[in-house]
Amino acid sequence: MQQPRRSRVGELEFCGIPVRAGWMGMGRRDDPLGHRVLRILIIVLCLPAVSCQCRILKCNSEYLSATSGLHVDAEESVEFCIALRAYSQCTRKTARACRGDLAYHSAVHGIEDLMSQHNCSKVGPTHPPPRTQPTSLDFMVHSDAPEMCDYEKSLQQKTPHPNYTHCGLFGDPHLRTFTDDFQTCKVRGAWPLIDNDYLFVQVTNVAVVQRSSATATSKLTVIFKNFQNCVDQKVYQAETDDLPAAFVDGSRNGGEKHGANSLKVTERVAGQHIEIQAKYIGTTIVVRQVGRYLTFAVRMPEVIMKSFEDNQGLQLCLKGCPTNERMDWRLPQLAEAEGGHPPSQAAVPHQSFTRETATARCREKLPVDDLYFRSCVFDLLTTGDLNFTLAAYYAFEDVKNLHSNKEKFHIYERTADIPPGNTAPGQANLQALAIRHLLLICWLWCYLMHL
């Protein structure tokens, strides 16, 4: 095996790849093992027998350069997934020449494991968006957007009006999917909400209180993918106390193409309410900061929502949260029985609530006993943070503005929304008990008849 040589102060060089002294793993700060293993494999497997046509060393070098200094935690997961997709793309290009190379096969398996571990979509951007100073793009006068850059105008007159879908995420967090399922989830860390041919949305959720699985959204990344002559690729990113009125490159529209104005960022309330209109795909996105956390809502044509490959991967807005990530609605009752909500880590005023006081508070903003109202009660009992009352209220206001079917504004509790193995409190328990008693009576009757 090649001996390491010094390249410059503080660095070693393996197989032409500079390696910093004291190199740290790239995994989560408390568990860097997986990422250290991949990096060690990249170094150790640099054998002299590697074919000149096999360019796996070039792929390794580019990956290490792209991820240098990153820690794969909730804050930098988007950049890490971009680097992994680029790494995977590079290995595919050299697959034929590297067919018998051990370093190549180790890299391929390492990439697959890390993409799965960190919920990285296989389809998406492979280059990080440029971060530049604000430009003069917003002050340019664009010609009227071509008809193709207005989704509804581009439809033929004989085509029926498109069906629109809605997805929302708010609070603890509570998820309303495109199919109007309502779930309460844990989903701590970075999770993709939407990932189709036109749009990618990812949220990062952090713990709200100690000794509880409750989380809330602290960061949101939206990537509008390059689309014909309408818009360039644009990235919008928001996090707690930073709700910008522009994309990350400083612009407020889709770039320099003729249809640039078919994508716009509008500030409704400074630091609290942003709306993004993407007319070229008939989509509206609403982002709010309520208290210390973010809410998300989107209105999208059904055709656009379904524009993805079958193996696209997880999309919470489409498939909902994994079963093991869903929370039991009985948790607030348990917290109340233990004497109120657990101590909070958030830097906002809190107080203890009973079910009666939480119900009264939520009733002020949400008079209908639907799942938005119950999510409000749930959040107050779990966190003691009054801002979650407003989060539920604004989430329902967004439903009224974005959902295309007034009959489905409200969603009421159903036993199907409870994870397997749990039961909904109240009426559902009584009904299940009555059914079991009835079956027992029928069995006893049949048994006595056959004596």
CSV table of N, CA and C in Angstrom, one decimal, residues 204-286:
chain,number,residue,atom,x,y,z
A,204,THR,N,-36.7,20.5,9.0
A,204,THR,CA,-35.8,20.0,10.1
A,204,THR,C,-36.6,20.3,11.4
A,205,ASN,N,-36.8,19.2,12.1
A,205,ASN,CA,-37.6,19.3,13.4
A,205,ASN,C,-36.7,19.1,14.6
A,206,VAL,N,-36.9,19.9,15.6
A,206,VAL,CA,-36.0,19.8,16.8
A,206,VAL,C,-36.9,19.5,18.0
A,207,ALA,N,-36.3,19.0,19.1
A,207,ALA,CA,-37.1,18.7,20.3
A,207,ALA,C,-37.6,20.0,20.9
A,208,VAL,N,-38.8,19.9,21.5
A,208,VAL,CA,-39.5,21.1,22.1
A,208,VAL,C,-39.3,21.1,23.6
A,209,VAL,N,-39.5,19.9,24.2
A,209,VAL,CA,-39.4,19.8,25.7
A,209,VAL,C,-38.6,18.6,26.0
A,210,GLN,N,-38.1,18.6,27.2
A,210,GLN,CA,-37.3,17.5,27.8
A,210,GLN,C,-38.3,16.3,28.1
A,211,ARG,N,-37.7,15.1,28.1
A,211,ARG,CA,-38.4,13.9,28.4
A,211,ARG,C,-39.7,13.7,27.6
A,212,SER,N,-39.7,14.2,26.4
A,212,SER,CA,-40.8,14.1,25.5
A,212,SER,C,-40.4,13.9,24.1
A,213,SER,N,-41.1,13.2,23.3
A,213,SER,CA,-40.8,13.0,21.9
A,213,SER,C,-41.4,14.1,21.0
A,214,ALA,N,-42.0,15.1,21.6
A,214,ALA,CA,-42.5,16.2,20.9
A,214,ALA,C,-41.5,17.0,20.2
A,215,THR,N,-41.7,17.4,18.9
A,215,THR,CA,-40.8,18.2,18.1
A,215,THR,C,-41.5,19.3,17.4
A,216,ALA,N,-40.8,20.3,16.8
A,216,ALA,CA,-41.4,21.3,16.0
A,216,ALA,C,-40.4,21.7,15.0
A,217,THR,N,-40.9,22.4,14.0
A,217,THR,CA,-40.0,22.7,12.8
A,217,THR,C,-39.2,24.0,13.1
A,218,SER,N,-37.9,23.9,12.9
A,218,SER,CA,-37.0,25.0,13.1
A,218,SER,C,-36.3,25.4,11.8
A,219,LYS,N,-36.4,24.6,10.8
A,219,LYS,CA,-35.8,25.0,9.5
A,219,LYS,C,-36.6,24.4,8.3
A,220,LEU,N,-36.6,25.2,7.2
A,220,LEU,CA,-37.3,24.7,6.0
A,220,LEU,C,-36.5,25.1,4.8
A,221,THR,N,-36.3,24.1,3.9
A,221,THR,CA,-35.6,24.3,2.6
A,221,THR,C,-36.5,23.9,1.5
A,222,VAL,N,-36.7,24.9,0.5
A,222,VAL,CA,-37.5,24.6,-0.7
A,222,VAL,C,-36.6,24.8,-1.9
A,223,ILE,N,-36.6,23.8,-2.8
A,223,ILE,CA,-35.8,23.9,-4.0
A,223,ILE,C,-36.8,23.9,-5.2
A,224,PHE,N,-36.8,25.0,-6.0
A,224,PHE,CA,-37.6,25.0,-7.2
A,224,PHE,C,-36.6,24.6,-8.3
A,225,LYS,N,-36.9,23.5,-9.0
A,225,LYS,CA,-36.0,23.0,-10.0
A,225,LYS,C,-36.1,23.7,-11.3
A,226,ASN,N,-35.0,23.8,-12.0
A,226,ASN,CA,-34.9,24.5,-13.3
A,226,ASN,C,-36.1,24.0,-14.2
A,227,PHE,N,-36.8,24.9,-14.8
A,227,PHE,CA,-37.9,24.5,-15.7
A,227,PHE,C,-37.9,25.3,-17.0
A,228,GLN,N,-37.5,24.6,-18.1
A,228,GLN,CA,-37.6,25.1,-19.4
A,228,GLN,C,-37.2,26.6,-19.6
A,229,ASN,N,-38.0,27.4,-20.2
A,229,ASN,CA,-37.7,28.8,-20.4
A,229,ASN,C,-38.3,29.7,-19.3
A,230,CYS,N,-38.8,29.1,-18.2
A,230,CYS,CA,-39.5,29.8,-17.2
A,230,CYS,C,-38.6,30.3,-16.1
A,231,VAL,N,-38.0,29.4,-15.4
A,231,VAL,CA,-37.3,29.7,-14.2
A,231,VAL,C,-36.0,29.0,-14.1
A,232,ASP,N,-35.0,29.6,-13.5
A,232,ASP,CA,-33.8,28.9,-13.1
A,232,ASP,C,-34.0,28.1,-11.8
A,233,GLN,N,-33.1,27.3,-11.4
A,233,GLN,CA,-33.2,26.6,-10.1
A,233,GLN,C,-33.1,27.7,-9.0
A,234,LYS,N,-34.0,27.7,-8.1
A,234,LYS,CA,-34.0,28.6,-7.0
A,234,LYS,C,-34.2,27.9,-5.7
A,235,VAL,N,-33.5,28.4,-4.6
A,235,VAL,CA,-33.6,27.8,-3.3
A,235,VAL,C,-34.0,28.8,-2.3
A,236,TYR,N,-35.1,28.4,-1.6
A,236,TYR,CA,-35.5,29.3,-0.5
A,236,TYR,C,-35.3,28.5,0.8
A,237,GLN,N,-34.7,29.3,1.8
A,237,GLN,CA,-34.4,28.6,3.1
A,237,GLN,C,-34.8,29.6,4.2
A,238,ALA,N,-35.5,29.0,5.2
A,238,ALA,CA,-35.9,29.8,6.4
A,238,ALA,C,-35.6,29.0,7.6
A,239,GLU,N,-35.3,29.7,8.7
A,239,GLU,CA,-35.1,29.0,10.0
A,239,GLU,C,-35.6,30.0,11.1
A,240,THR,N,-35.6,29.5,12.3
A,240,THR,CA,-36.1,30.3,13.4
A,240,THR,C,-35.4,31.6,13.4
A,241,ASP,N,-36.2,32.7,13.5
A,241,ASP,CA,-35.8,34.1,13.6
A,241,ASP,C,-35.1,34.5,12.3
A,242,ASP,N,-35.3,33.8,11.2
A,242,ASP,CA,-34.7,34.2,9.9
A,242,ASP,C,-35.7,33.7,8.8
A,243,LEU,N,-36.7,34.6,8.5
A,243,LEU,CA,-37.7,34.3,7.5
A,243,LEU,C,-37.5,35.3,6.4
A,244,PRO,N,-36.5,35.0,5.5
A,244,PRO,CA,-36.2,36.0,4.4
A,244,PRO,C,-37.2,36.2,3.4
A,245,ALA,N,-37.2,37.4,2.8
A,245,ALA,CA,-38.2,37.7,1.7
A,245,ALA,C,-37.5,37.6,0.4
A,246,ALA,N,-36.6,36.6,0.3
A,246,ALA,CA,-35.9,36.4,-1.0
A,246,ALA,C,-35.3,35.0,-1.0
A,247,PHE,N,-34.9,34.5,-2.2
A,247,PHE,CA,-34.2,33.3,-2.3
A,247,PHE,C,-32.8,33.4,-1.8
A,248,VAL,N,-32.0,32.3,-1.6
A,248,VAL,CA,-30.7,32.4,-1.0
A,248,VAL,C,-29.7,33.2,-1.9
A,249,ASP,N,-30.0,33.4,-3.2
A,249,ASP,CA,-29.1,34.2,-4.0
A,249,ASP,C,-29.4,35.7,-4.0
A,250,GLY,N,-30.4,36.1,-3.2
A,250,GLY,CA,-30.8,37.5,-3.1
A,250,GLY,C,-31.9,37.9,-4.0
A,251,SER,N,-32.3,37.1,-4.9
A,251,SER,CA,-33.4,37.5,-5.9
A,251,SER,C,-34.7,37.1,-5.3
A,252,ARG,N,-35.8,37.7,-5.9
A,252,ARG,CA,-37.1,37.5,-5.4
A,252,ARG,C,-38.0,36.8,-6.5
A,253,ASN,N,-37.4,36.5,-7.7
A,253,ASN,CA,-38.1,35.9,-8.7
A,253,ASN,C,-37.3,34.8,-9.3
A,254,GLY,N,-37.7,34.2,-10.5
A,254,GLY,CA,-37.1,33.0,-11.1
A,254,GLY,C,-35.9,33.2,-11.8
A,255,GLY,N,-35.2,34.3,-11.8
A,255,GLY,CA,-34.0,34.5,-12.5
A,255,GLY,C,-34.0,35.4,-13.7
A,256,GLU,N,-33.3,35.0,-14.8
A,256,GLU,CA,-33.1,35.9,-16.0
A,256,GLU,C,-34.0,35.4,-17.2
A,257,LYS,N,-34.7,34.3,-17.0
A,257,LYS,CA,-35.4,33.8,-18.1
A,257,LYS,C,-36.7,34.6,-18.4
A,258,HIS,N,-37.3,34.4,-19.5
A,258,HIS,CA,-38.5,35.2,-19.9
A,258,HIS,C,-39.6,35.0,-18.9
A,259,GLY,N,-39.7,33.9,-18.4
A,259,GLY,CA,-40.8,33.6,-17.5
A,259,GLY,C,-40.5,33.8,-16.0
A,260,ALA,N,-39.4,34.6,-15.7
A,260,ALA,CA,-38.9,34.7,-14.3
A,260,ALA,C,-40.0,35.1,-13.4
A,261,ASN,N,-40.9,36.0,-13.8
A,261,ASN,CA,-41.9,36.5,-12.8
A,261,ASN,C,-43.0,35.5,-12.5
A,262,SER,N,-42.9,34.3,-13.1
A,262,SER,CA,-43.9,33.3,-12.8
A,262,SER,C,-43.5,32.6,-11.5
A,263,LEU,N,-42.4,33.0,-10.9
A,263,LEU,CA,-42.0,32.5,-9.6
A,263,LEU,C,-41.6,33.8,-8.7
A,264,LYS,N,-42.3,34.0,-7.6
A,264,LYS,CA,-42.1,35.2,-6.8
A,264,LYS,C,-42.2,34.9,-5.3
A,265,VAL,N,-41.3,35.6,-4.6
A,265,VAL,CA,-41.4,35.6,-3.1
A,265,VAL,C,-42.0,36.9,-2.7
A,266,THR,N,-43.1,36.8,-1.8
A,266,THR,CA,-43.7,38.0,-1.3
A,266,THR,C,-43.8,38.0,0.2
A,267,GLU,N,-43.4,39.1,0.8
A,267,GLU,CA,-43.4,39.2,2.2
A,267,GLU,C,-44.8,39.8,2.7
A,268,ARG,N,-45.6,39.0,3.4
A,268,ARG,CA,-46.9,39.4,3.8
A,268,ARG,C,-46.8,40.2,5.1
A,269,VAL,N,-46.0,39.6,6.1
A,269,VAL,CA,-45.8,40.2,7.4
A,269,VAL,C,-44.3,40.0,7.7
A,270,ALA,N,-43.5,41.1,7.8
A,270,ALA,CA,-42.1,41.0,8.0
A,270,ALA,C,-41.7,40.1,9.1
A,271,GLY,N,-40.9,39.1,8.8
A,271,GLY,CA,-40.4,38.1,9.8
A,271,GLY,C,-41.4,37.1,10.3
A,272,GLN,N,-42.6,37.1,9.7
A,272,GLN,CA,-43.7,36.2,10.2
A,272,GLN,C,-44.4,35.5,9.2
A,273,HIS,N,-44.5,36.0,8.0
A,273,HIS,CA,-45.4,35.4,7.0
A,273,HIS,C,-44.8,35.7,5.6
A,274,ILE,N,-44.5,34.6,4.9
A,274,ILE,CA,-43.9,34.6,3.5
A,274,ILE,C,-44.8,33.8,2.6
A,275,GLU,N,-45.0,34.3,1.4
A,275,GLU,CA,-45.8,33.5,0.4
A,275,GLU,C,-45.0,33.4,-0.9
A,276,ILE,N,-44.9,32.2,-1.4
A,276,ILE,CA,-44.2,32.0,-2.7
A,276,ILE,C,-45.2,31.5,-3.7
A,277,GLN,N,-45.3,32.3,-4.8
A,277,GLN,CA,-46.2,31.9,-5.9
A,277,GLN,C,-45.3,31.3,-7.0
A,278,ALA,N,-45.6,30.1,-7.4
A,278,ALA,CA,-45.0,29.5,-8.6
A,278,ALA,C,-46.0,29.2,-9.6
A,279,LYS,N,-46.4,30.2,-10.4
A,279,LYS,CA,-47.5,30.1,-11.4
A,279,LYS,C,-47.2,29.1,-12.5
A,280,TYR,N,-45.9,28.9,-12.8
A,280,TYR,CA,-45.6,27.9,-13.9
A,280,TYR,C,-45.9,26.5,-13.5
A,281,ILE,N,-46.1,26.2,-12.2
A,281,ILE,CA,-46.6,24.9,-11.8
A,281,ILE,C,-47.9,25.0,-11.0
A,282,GLY,N,-48.5,26.2,-11.0
A,282,GLY,CA,-49.8,26.3,-10.3
A,282,GLY,C,-49.7,26.1,-8.8
A,283,THR,N,-48.6,26.5,-8.2
A,283,THR,CA,-48.4,26.1,-6.8
A,283,THR,C,-48.2,27.4,-5.9
A,284,THR,N,-48.8,27.3,-4.7
A,284,THR,CA,-48.6,28.4,-3.7
A,284,THR,C,-48.1,27.8,-2.5
A,285,ILE,N,-47.0,28.4,-1.9
A,285,ILE,CA,-46.5,28.0,-0.6
A,285,ILE,C,-46.5,29.1,0.4
A,286,VAL,N,-47.0,28.7,1.6
A,286,VAL,CA,-47.0,29.7,2.7
A,286,VAL,C,-46.1,29.2,3.8
